Amino acid sequence: MAKKKRQRISYVLPLANSPGGHRLGVNGLAFDEDRSILYTGGRDGVVCAWDIDLDAQNAPSYTDKEPTHTFRRQVQAHTHWVNDIVLVKNSLGLVSASSDVTVKLWRPHGHETTHAYTIGSHSDYVKCLATPSATSNWVASGGLDHKINLWDLAGGGNTLQIDIGKAENVVKGSIYTLRAKGSLLASGGPESVARLWDVRSGRSITKLVGHTDNIRDILISDDEDTILTASSDQTIKVWSVTAGRCIHTLTMHNDSVWSLYSSDPNLAVFYSGDKSGLVAKTDTRRAMEIDDGVSVAVCQEHDGISRVLPVGNSVWTATSSSSVNRWLNVDTELEIETPPSSPHDERAKSPEGRSSLHPDDAVNPPVVNGTTNGAVNGLPTNGLDSKKRIPYSAVLRVSNTAVHPGRRYLGRHPTSSSSNLRKASEVINADDLSVVVPIRGQPVETIEGQNGLIKHVMLNDKKRILTLDTAGEVVLWDLLKCIQIKSFGRRHLDEVVPEVNNSESVANWCAVDTKTGKITVMLEENYAFDAEVYADELDLNDKLSFRDDQRINLGKWVLRNLFSNLLDEEIRRDEEYRTNLQITPPPPASGLIRPGAPTSITLPGSVGATPMVSPGTMTTPRAPNGPGLVPPTPGLAIGAATPGFSPLTTTLTSTAEESADAVDGNSRPTQPTPTTATITDPSSDYFSRNSSAHNQSEDSSDSNKIPDTPGGGDNSQHALATPTSPTEERKKGIFGKKFSGMAFPKKLARTSTEVAKTPMITQEEKSDTASVKSSEKEERVIEDNFYGVVQRIRQEYEDHLEHKPGEALPPGITPSLPNETPVLTPPPHTTIIIQEDNPESGGLADQYRGEIGELGEKSEVDILEKIAPTWLGELLLRNQIPYKDTIKVSFILQPWENLLPSIASPDGNARLNANRMLRAKKIMAYIAERIEAPADPEHPNPDGTDALKPEEYLELYCQGRKVDPNITLASLRVHLWRTGGDVVLYYKTNGRKELRVPHPSEVPTRDESEEATGVVR
């Protein structure tokens, strides 16, 4: 039987409402030319769409104070960074690659625009995407797992996989960039080698060796013969596929080159951005050799250029900032400004003249043929011509062997080249040391981003968290209520932590990260229910009555309120089902009526190897549902421990809550259940008009029937197993007992040989009966998901009507009461994410994403029943959490300076252990029982000291410090004891009450002490 995959439930705290935009850096840009839509993919996992008004940008009256972008929509596509985006299917879809190891498709113009569908995954971060054309049916993805995958956009899944590590025996085989053209696919990465592949066969064509560092971007010409590669070695290389070698090395950048872009079929004009934030435009259209081309510094960003994208007469840049800038483009066909005769003359210019040189006035596309009254940028043109020119200070040297364009005496005639006239002394000259001044000093427009969270600190109470955002603001959050508590302004995070932290020690019940700019709280079955807090320490608005020292489970509390809408809908469905069931009883279990069939069949005694157990003999453990009942808190016993390293195993007897936990401990079935994946049908088309409606109708219809579980035929082996202990028998529940004796197929095979002499009609009747019961067994296969809990509840109803037809059906859903899980009201826009362990990708794959305000809708409930884990259903519908052994702390009690009697056993053992959540005042009560005689109700003390509680006249000390009565053993060990070994506590009286040593017969017994104080010797 396949093991159920691990599942995780996460919720994302909503930040302040905003019109849209990214909260962290932007890694991807794409533009839909037909609809004038700019798409951005950010490190917050969000893909945004923006309407761009190109006509307004080109209007003569346009000013940079008027924004030309409008927020269109966005989708939270991923749970980690979006590393690349690409438009597919004539811009009807957008594919994104993420560090959450998935490749997803978003249809911004389809019926469903709020979700992105998973089309594939890697086993490590997915770094890049490529598609050969706008109409192609496939997209390629490359990741840090050394693999290139081709995904069919028509729903065919993975059509080709190239494992570079195996195919080429490469150690540094991570893929950082991909580019596709026709059937040619180029890849690059930290191997410093560009590899070419044939996508039809997956075979390697050739490799281009020459770079000395990571290859970050690649361009391919339309004829598939010229390739440009950008590298972290600060160079851009031009390769000839036919020659199989590098034909030019361009060195216009002085830092790692991260991004390339070109829309020119021959790559004669291309843009490049580097780590320092410089964007360069290189034009070789009028040059005989690439060295003779013109490279101009267009703009300078504050951060490295992740993507550069020219649109119209503008250039958009994406960086590690959450904002995206638009810069005016540069016309590289203009003449270059005449350089000064020498660097000395350039330095000799007056400061007034240099300050009047405004880069943005030099070139302003579209090109306008006019005069500047004999001046450019306010400086004389020496009478050469009156056209606008490219500033000399913005021109970059294309390569180390190229002459600076401004010093070429022959100008830029296409039929001549200055390379033949270059002297050795011209390779390096003093002008190369001048500072490059980009033509555009400021962006003309900015798509403003928002402030995202970049750092966090979990406080000791495990209920609050401090965060730091990109603006430097420190904020305190409540993880239970999902709201902001307080803002501390712009301060250092480490300075605020001591101000708000406390000395509590609470077990970890969740994991928290801020990698998408928001607080994401993650819960898993193995630790979600480990943390408890005392109810009297919580700030609750409702006037609820709690038992003394009642504890509340944090994970249980949060999940109960996050899924309250789901629970309400399940209760409504349950009431409707019970009503219909009582009106129309279920059909007989046999379900098969044959003419002339006997009313009963006596089976041979050998068949009953495993006795049948009458269903309904055990009641399903339920949570208390009376208004005044409060469930007891388990595990507050103190057990005696032997001296040294071998403590006694004495423990507190199981309480009602522990018994309920034990029922759920290992009773969940492990049958694999088909999950409702986002896109798994190979025949589905991501771009079909009716695909969304079709999938929705399928989900709706599937919710009304019990789906077959794969592998159900193997259950006979498990059905033969008999519980080996009463505890396991109790864990199996009612239907576990019933199925334990229903493994008919294997037993019938053995029985048919033993009763061969029986009449033929008996064999036929017996075979029919076995077939019917086997069919009944198959119908009662329980799914290993949320719906499986619903199935068990409904089967209990049917058994109840079968064996107790005259009695009313009791409700099978027994949710927790408000005094167990007080009502919280998290914001309705809090996002819920359910993920499942994906062994193929080595991580977790998203299965569901929605907001808590939507969880009560019928369609959402149908999906959640199939996807949500069983343990969530047990918690919400049964009020049961997985059983887990109690963590205990060992300690030693000694009288302070022997002023009080010792409580050690006759053999001198004073070593005890107790639940880590036991409060110090319970230890004081334990001490008081043994050193003080009980009060005489007939002769009370006249001073009224009999009414004092033990914590009012006794004191505990640890490491010389007085212990607070409400501190727990866990907090005491962490914050006061602060070392290994057993905690040593000293007790003394404060003098408020005169103690009378009890007679040995007055000392409570072990059971009496356990009942009164929770302390066990």
PDB file of N, CA and C in Angstrom, residues 7 523-532 553 555-556 559 634 657-668 731 869-876 878-886:
ATOM      1  N   GLN A   7       1.677  16.399   3.544  1.00  0.00           N
ATOM      2  CA  GLN A   7       0.993  17.616   3.129  1.00  0.00           C
ATOM      3  C   GLN A   7       1.233  18.723   4.140  1.00  0.00           C
ATOM      4  N   LEU A 523       2.209  24.965   8.518  1.00  0.00           N
ATOM      5  CA  LEU A 523       1.906  23.959   9.532  1.00  0.00           C
ATOM      6  C   LEU A 523       1.934  22.577   8.905  1.00  0.00           C
ATOM      7  N   GLU A 524       2.549  21.641   9.621  1.00  0.00           N
ATOM      8  CA  GLU A 524       2.582  20.250   9.207  1.00  0.00           C
ATOM      9  C   GLU A 524       2.112  19.379  10.358  1.00  0.00           C
ATOM     10  N   GLU A 525       1.654  18.193  10.018  1.00  0.00           N
ATOM     11  CA  GLU A 525       1.019  17.315  10.994  1.00  0.00           C
ATOM     12  C   GLU A 525       1.948  16.959  12.138  1.00  0.00           C
ATOM     13  N   ASN A 526       3.232  16.797  11.865  1.00  0.00           N
ATOM     14  CA  ASN A 526       4.138  16.284  12.890  1.00  0.00           C
ATOM     15  C   ASN A 526       4.514  17.313  13.949  1.00  0.00           C
ATOM     16  N   TYR A 527       4.236  18.610  13.722  1.00  0.00           N
ATOM     17  CA  TYR A 527       4.586  19.598  14.749  1.00  0.00           C
ATOM     18  C   TYR A 527       3.518  20.668  14.952  1.00  0.00           C
ATOM     19  N   ALA A 528       2.442  20.664  14.187  1.00  0.00           N
ATOM     20  CA  ALA A 528       1.448  21.734  14.260  1.00  0.00           C
ATOM     21  C   ALA A 528       0.737  21.781  15.604  1.00  0.00           C
ATOM     22  N   PHE A 529       0.708  20.657  16.340  1.00  0.00           N
ATOM     23  CA  PHE A 529      -0.051  20.603  17.588  1.00  0.00           C
ATOM     24  C   PHE A 529       0.854  20.448  18.798  1.00  0.00           C
ATOM     25  N   ASP A 530       2.087  20.887  18.687  1.00  0.00           N
ATOM     26  CA  ASP A 530       3.047  20.737  19.783  1.00  0.00           C
ATOM     27  C   ASP A 530       2.957  21.857  20.816  1.00  0.00           C
ATOM     28  N   ALA A 531       2.445  23.026  20.436  1.00  0.00           N
ATOM     29  CA  ALA A 531       2.497  24.202  21.311  1.00  0.00           C
ATOM     30  C   ALA A 531       1.169  24.400  22.023  1.00  0.00           C
ATOM     31  N   GLU A 532       1.253  24.685  23.314  1.00  0.00           N
ATOM     32  CA  GLU A 532       0.081  25.005  24.114  1.00  0.00           C
ATOM     33  C   GLU A 532       0.369  26.239  24.943  1.00  0.00           C
ATOM     34  N   ASN A 553      -4.382  24.631  22.599  1.00  0.00           N
ATOM     35  CA  ASN A 553      -3.425  24.225  21.573  1.00  0.00           C
ATOM     36  C   ASN A 553      -3.422  25.261  20.460  1.00  0.00           C
ATOM     37  N   GLY A 555      -1.946  25.372  17.360  1.00  0.00           N
ATOM     38  CA  GLY A 555      -2.221  24.904  16.013  1.00  0.00           C
ATOM     39  C   GLY A 555      -3.686  24.561  15.818  1.00  0.00           C
ATOM     40  N   LYS A 556      -4.259  23.895  16.796  1.00  0.00           N
ATOM     41  CA  LYS A 556      -5.682  23.549  16.739  1.00  0.00           C
ATOM     42  C   LYS A 556      -6.543  24.802  16.716  1.00  0.00           C
ATOM     43  N   LEU A 559      -6.163  26.622  13.126  1.00  0.00           N
ATOM     44  CA  LEU A 559      -6.795  25.900  12.030  1.00  0.00           C
ATOM     45  C   LEU A 559      -8.318  25.905  12.156  1.00  0.00           C
ATOM     46  N   PRO A 634      -4.720  17.308  29.483  1.00  0.00           N
ATOM     47  CA  PRO A 634      -3.925  16.103  29.764  1.00  0.00           C
ATOM     48  C   PRO A 634      -2.482  16.410  30.080  1.00  0.00           C
ATOM     49  N   GLU A 657      -9.242  13.622  26.769  1.00  0.00           N
ATOM     50  CA  GLU A 657      -8.670  14.210  25.553  1.00  0.00           C
ATOM     51  C   GLU A 657      -7.577  13.331  24.989  1.00  0.00           C
ATOM     52  N   GLU A 658      -6.777  12.712  25.895  1.00  0.00           N
ATOM     53  CA  GLU A 658      -5.744  11.813  25.420  1.00  0.00           C
ATOM     54  C   GLU A 658      -6.344  10.581  24.773  1.00  0.00           C
ATOM     55  N   SER A 659      -7.439  10.106  25.332  1.00  0.00           N
ATOM     56  CA  SER A 659      -8.086   8.951  24.727  1.00  0.00           C
ATOM     57  C   SER A 659      -8.578   9.279  23.341  1.00  0.00           C
ATOM     58  N   ALA A 660      -9.137  10.486  23.206  1.00  0.00           N
ATOM     59  CA  ALA A 660      -9.584  10.890  21.871  1.00  0.00           C
ATOM     60  C   ALA A 660      -8.418  10.985  20.915  1.00  0.00           C
ATOM     61  N   ASP A 661      -7.265  11.468  21.423  1.00  0.00           N
ATOM     62  CA  ASP A 661      -6.083  11.554  20.577  1.00  0.00           C
ATOM     63  C   ASP A 661      -5.612  10.165  20.181  1.00  0.00           C
ATOM     64  N   ALA A 662      -5.699   9.232  21.138  1.00  0.00           N
ATOM     65  CA  ALA A 662      -5.210   7.891  20.853  1.00  0.00           C
ATOM     66  C   ALA A 662      -6.036   7.223  19.777  1.00  0.00           C
ATOM     67  N   VAL A 663      -7.313   7.543  19.737  1.00  0.00           N
ATOM     68  CA  VAL A 663      -8.148   6.954  18.694  1.00  0.00           C
ATOM     69  C   VAL A 663      -7.659   7.376  17.332  1.00  0.00           C
ATOM     70  N   ASP A 664      -7.158   8.598  17.253  1.00  0.00           N
ATOM     71  CA  ASP A 664      -6.747   9.110  15.940  1.00  0.00           C
ATOM     72  C   ASP A 664      -5.281   8.858  15.648  1.00  0.00           C
ATOM     73  N   GLY A 665      -4.559   8.331  16.641  1.00  0.00           N
ATOM     74  CA  GLY A 665      -3.115   8.284  16.513  1.00  0.00           C
ATOM     75  C   GLY A 665      -2.612   7.666  15.247  1.00  0.00           C
ATOM     76  N   ASN A 666      -2.967   6.404  14.959  1.00  0.00           N
ATOM     77  CA  ASN A 666      -2.452   5.729  13.780  1.00  0.00           C
ATOM     78  C   ASN A 666      -3.572   5.121  12.963  1.00  0.00           C
ATOM     79  N   SER A 667      -4.763   5.671  13.086  1.00  0.00           N
ATOM     80  CA  SER A 667      -5.911   5.024  12.477  1.00  0.00           C
ATOM     81  C   SER A 667      -6.207   5.523  11.085  1.00  0.00           C
ATOM     82  N   ARG A 668      -5.464   6.494  10.596  1.00  0.00           N
ATOM     83  CA  ARG A 668      -5.780   7.013   9.275  1.00  0.00           C
ATOM     84  C   ARG A 668      -5.407   5.997   8.226  1.00  0.00           C
ATOM     85  N   LYS A 731      -8.265   1.987  18.279  1.00  0.00           N
ATOM     86  CA  LYS A 731      -7.863   2.915  17.231  1.00  0.00           C
ATOM     87  C   LYS A 731      -8.525   2.590  15.906  1.00  0.00           C
ATOM     88  N   PRO A 869      -5.782  17.299   3.804  1.00  0.00           N
ATOM     89  CA  PRO A 869      -5.318  16.060   4.447  1.00  0.00           C
ATOM     90  C   PRO A 869      -6.334  15.515   5.443  1.00  0.00           C
ATOM     91  N   THR A 870      -6.178  14.236   5.738  1.00  0.00           N
ATOM     92  CA  THR A 870      -7.080  13.575   6.680  1.00  0.00           C
ATOM     93  C   THR A 870      -7.004  14.206   8.054  1.00  0.00           C
ATOM     94  N   TRP A 871      -5.803  14.556   8.489  1.00  0.00           N
ATOM     95  CA  TRP A 871      -5.676  15.086   9.844  1.00  0.00           C
ATOM     96  C   TRP A 871      -6.400  16.408  10.016  1.00  0.00           C
ATOM     97  N   LEU A 872      -6.572  17.168   8.937  1.00  0.00           N
ATOM     98  CA  LEU A 872      -7.374  18.387   9.037  1.00  0.00           C
ATOM     99  C   LEU A 872      -8.852  18.035   9.213  1.00  0.00           C
ATOM    100  N   GLY A 873      -9.327  17.011   8.494  1.00  0.00           N
ATOM    101  CA  GLY A 873     -10.699  16.587   8.665  1.00  0.00           C
ATOM    102  C   GLY A 873     -10.970  16.057  10.058  1.00  0.00           C
ATOM    103  N   GLU A 874     -10.026  15.281  10.607  1.00  0.00           N
ATOM    104  CA  GLU A 874     -10.192  14.774  11.968  1.00  0.00           C
ATOM    105  C   GLU A 874     -10.258  15.919  12.968  1.00  0.00           C
ATOM    106  N   LEU A 875      -9.476  16.947  12.737  1.00  0.00           N
ATOM    107  CA  LEU A 875      -9.472  18.082  13.654  1.00  0.00           C
ATOM    108  C   LEU A 875     -10.785  18.856  13.588  1.00  0.00           C
ATOM    109  N   LEU A 876     -11.222  19.186  12.371  1.00  0.00           N
ATOM    110  CA  LEU A 876     -12.401  20.032  12.228  1.00  0.00           C
ATOM    111  C   LEU A 876     -13.690  19.280  12.539  1.00  0.00           C
ATOM    112  N   ARG A 878     -14.033  16.004  13.910  1.00  0.00           N
ATOM    113  CA  ARG A 878     -14.022  15.090  15.054  1.00  0.00           C
ATOM    114  C   ARG A 878     -13.413  15.698  16.309  1.00  0.00           C
ATOM    115  N   ASN A 879     -12.790  16.860  16.166  1.00  0.00           N
ATOM    116  CA  ASN A 879     -12.087  17.487  17.283  1.00  0.00           C
ATOM    117  C   ASN A 879     -10.996  16.561  17.824  1.00  0.00           C
ATOM    118  N   GLN A 880     -10.281  15.917  16.919  1.00  0.00           N
ATOM    119  CA  GLN A 880      -9.215  15.000  17.297  1.00  0.00           C
ATOM    120  C   GLN A 880      -7.917  15.450  16.638  1.00  0.00           C
ATOM    121  N   ILE A 881      -6.841  15.397  17.398  1.00  0.00           N
ATOM    122  CA  ILE A 881      -5.517  15.736  16.875  1.00  0.00           C
ATOM    123  C   ILE A 881      -4.644  14.500  16.979  1.00  0.00           C
ATOM    124  N   PRO A 882      -3.618  14.407  16.152  1.00  0.00           N
ATOM    125  CA  PRO A 882      -2.738  13.221  16.199  1.00  0.00           C
ATOM    126  C   PRO A 882      -2.110  13.040  17.573  1.00  0.00           C
ATOM    127  N   TYR A 883      -2.084  11.802  18.008  1.00  0.00           N
ATOM    128  CA  TYR A 883      -1.492  11.513  19.316  1.00  0.00           C
ATOM    129  C   TYR A 883       0.022  11.689  19.266  1.00  0.00           C
ATOM    130  N   LYS A 884       0.556  12.239  20.348  1.00  0.00           N
ATOM    131  CA  LYS A 884       1.994  12.427  20.438  1.00  0.00           C
ATOM    132  C   LYS A 884       2.406  12.308  21.898  1.00  0.00           C
ATOM    133  N   ASP A 885       3.527  11.666  22.136  1.00  0.00           N
ATOM    134  CA  ASP A 885       4.009  11.503  23.501  1.00  0.00           C
ATOM    135  C   ASP A 885       4.301  12.858  24.126  1.00  0.00           C
ATOM    136  N   THR A 886       3.993  12.958  25.412  1.00  0.00           N
ATOM    137  CA  THR A 886       4.213  14.211  26.135  1.00  0.00           C
ATOM    138  C   THR A 886       5.695  14.404  26.421  1.00  0.00           C
TER     139      THR A 886
END
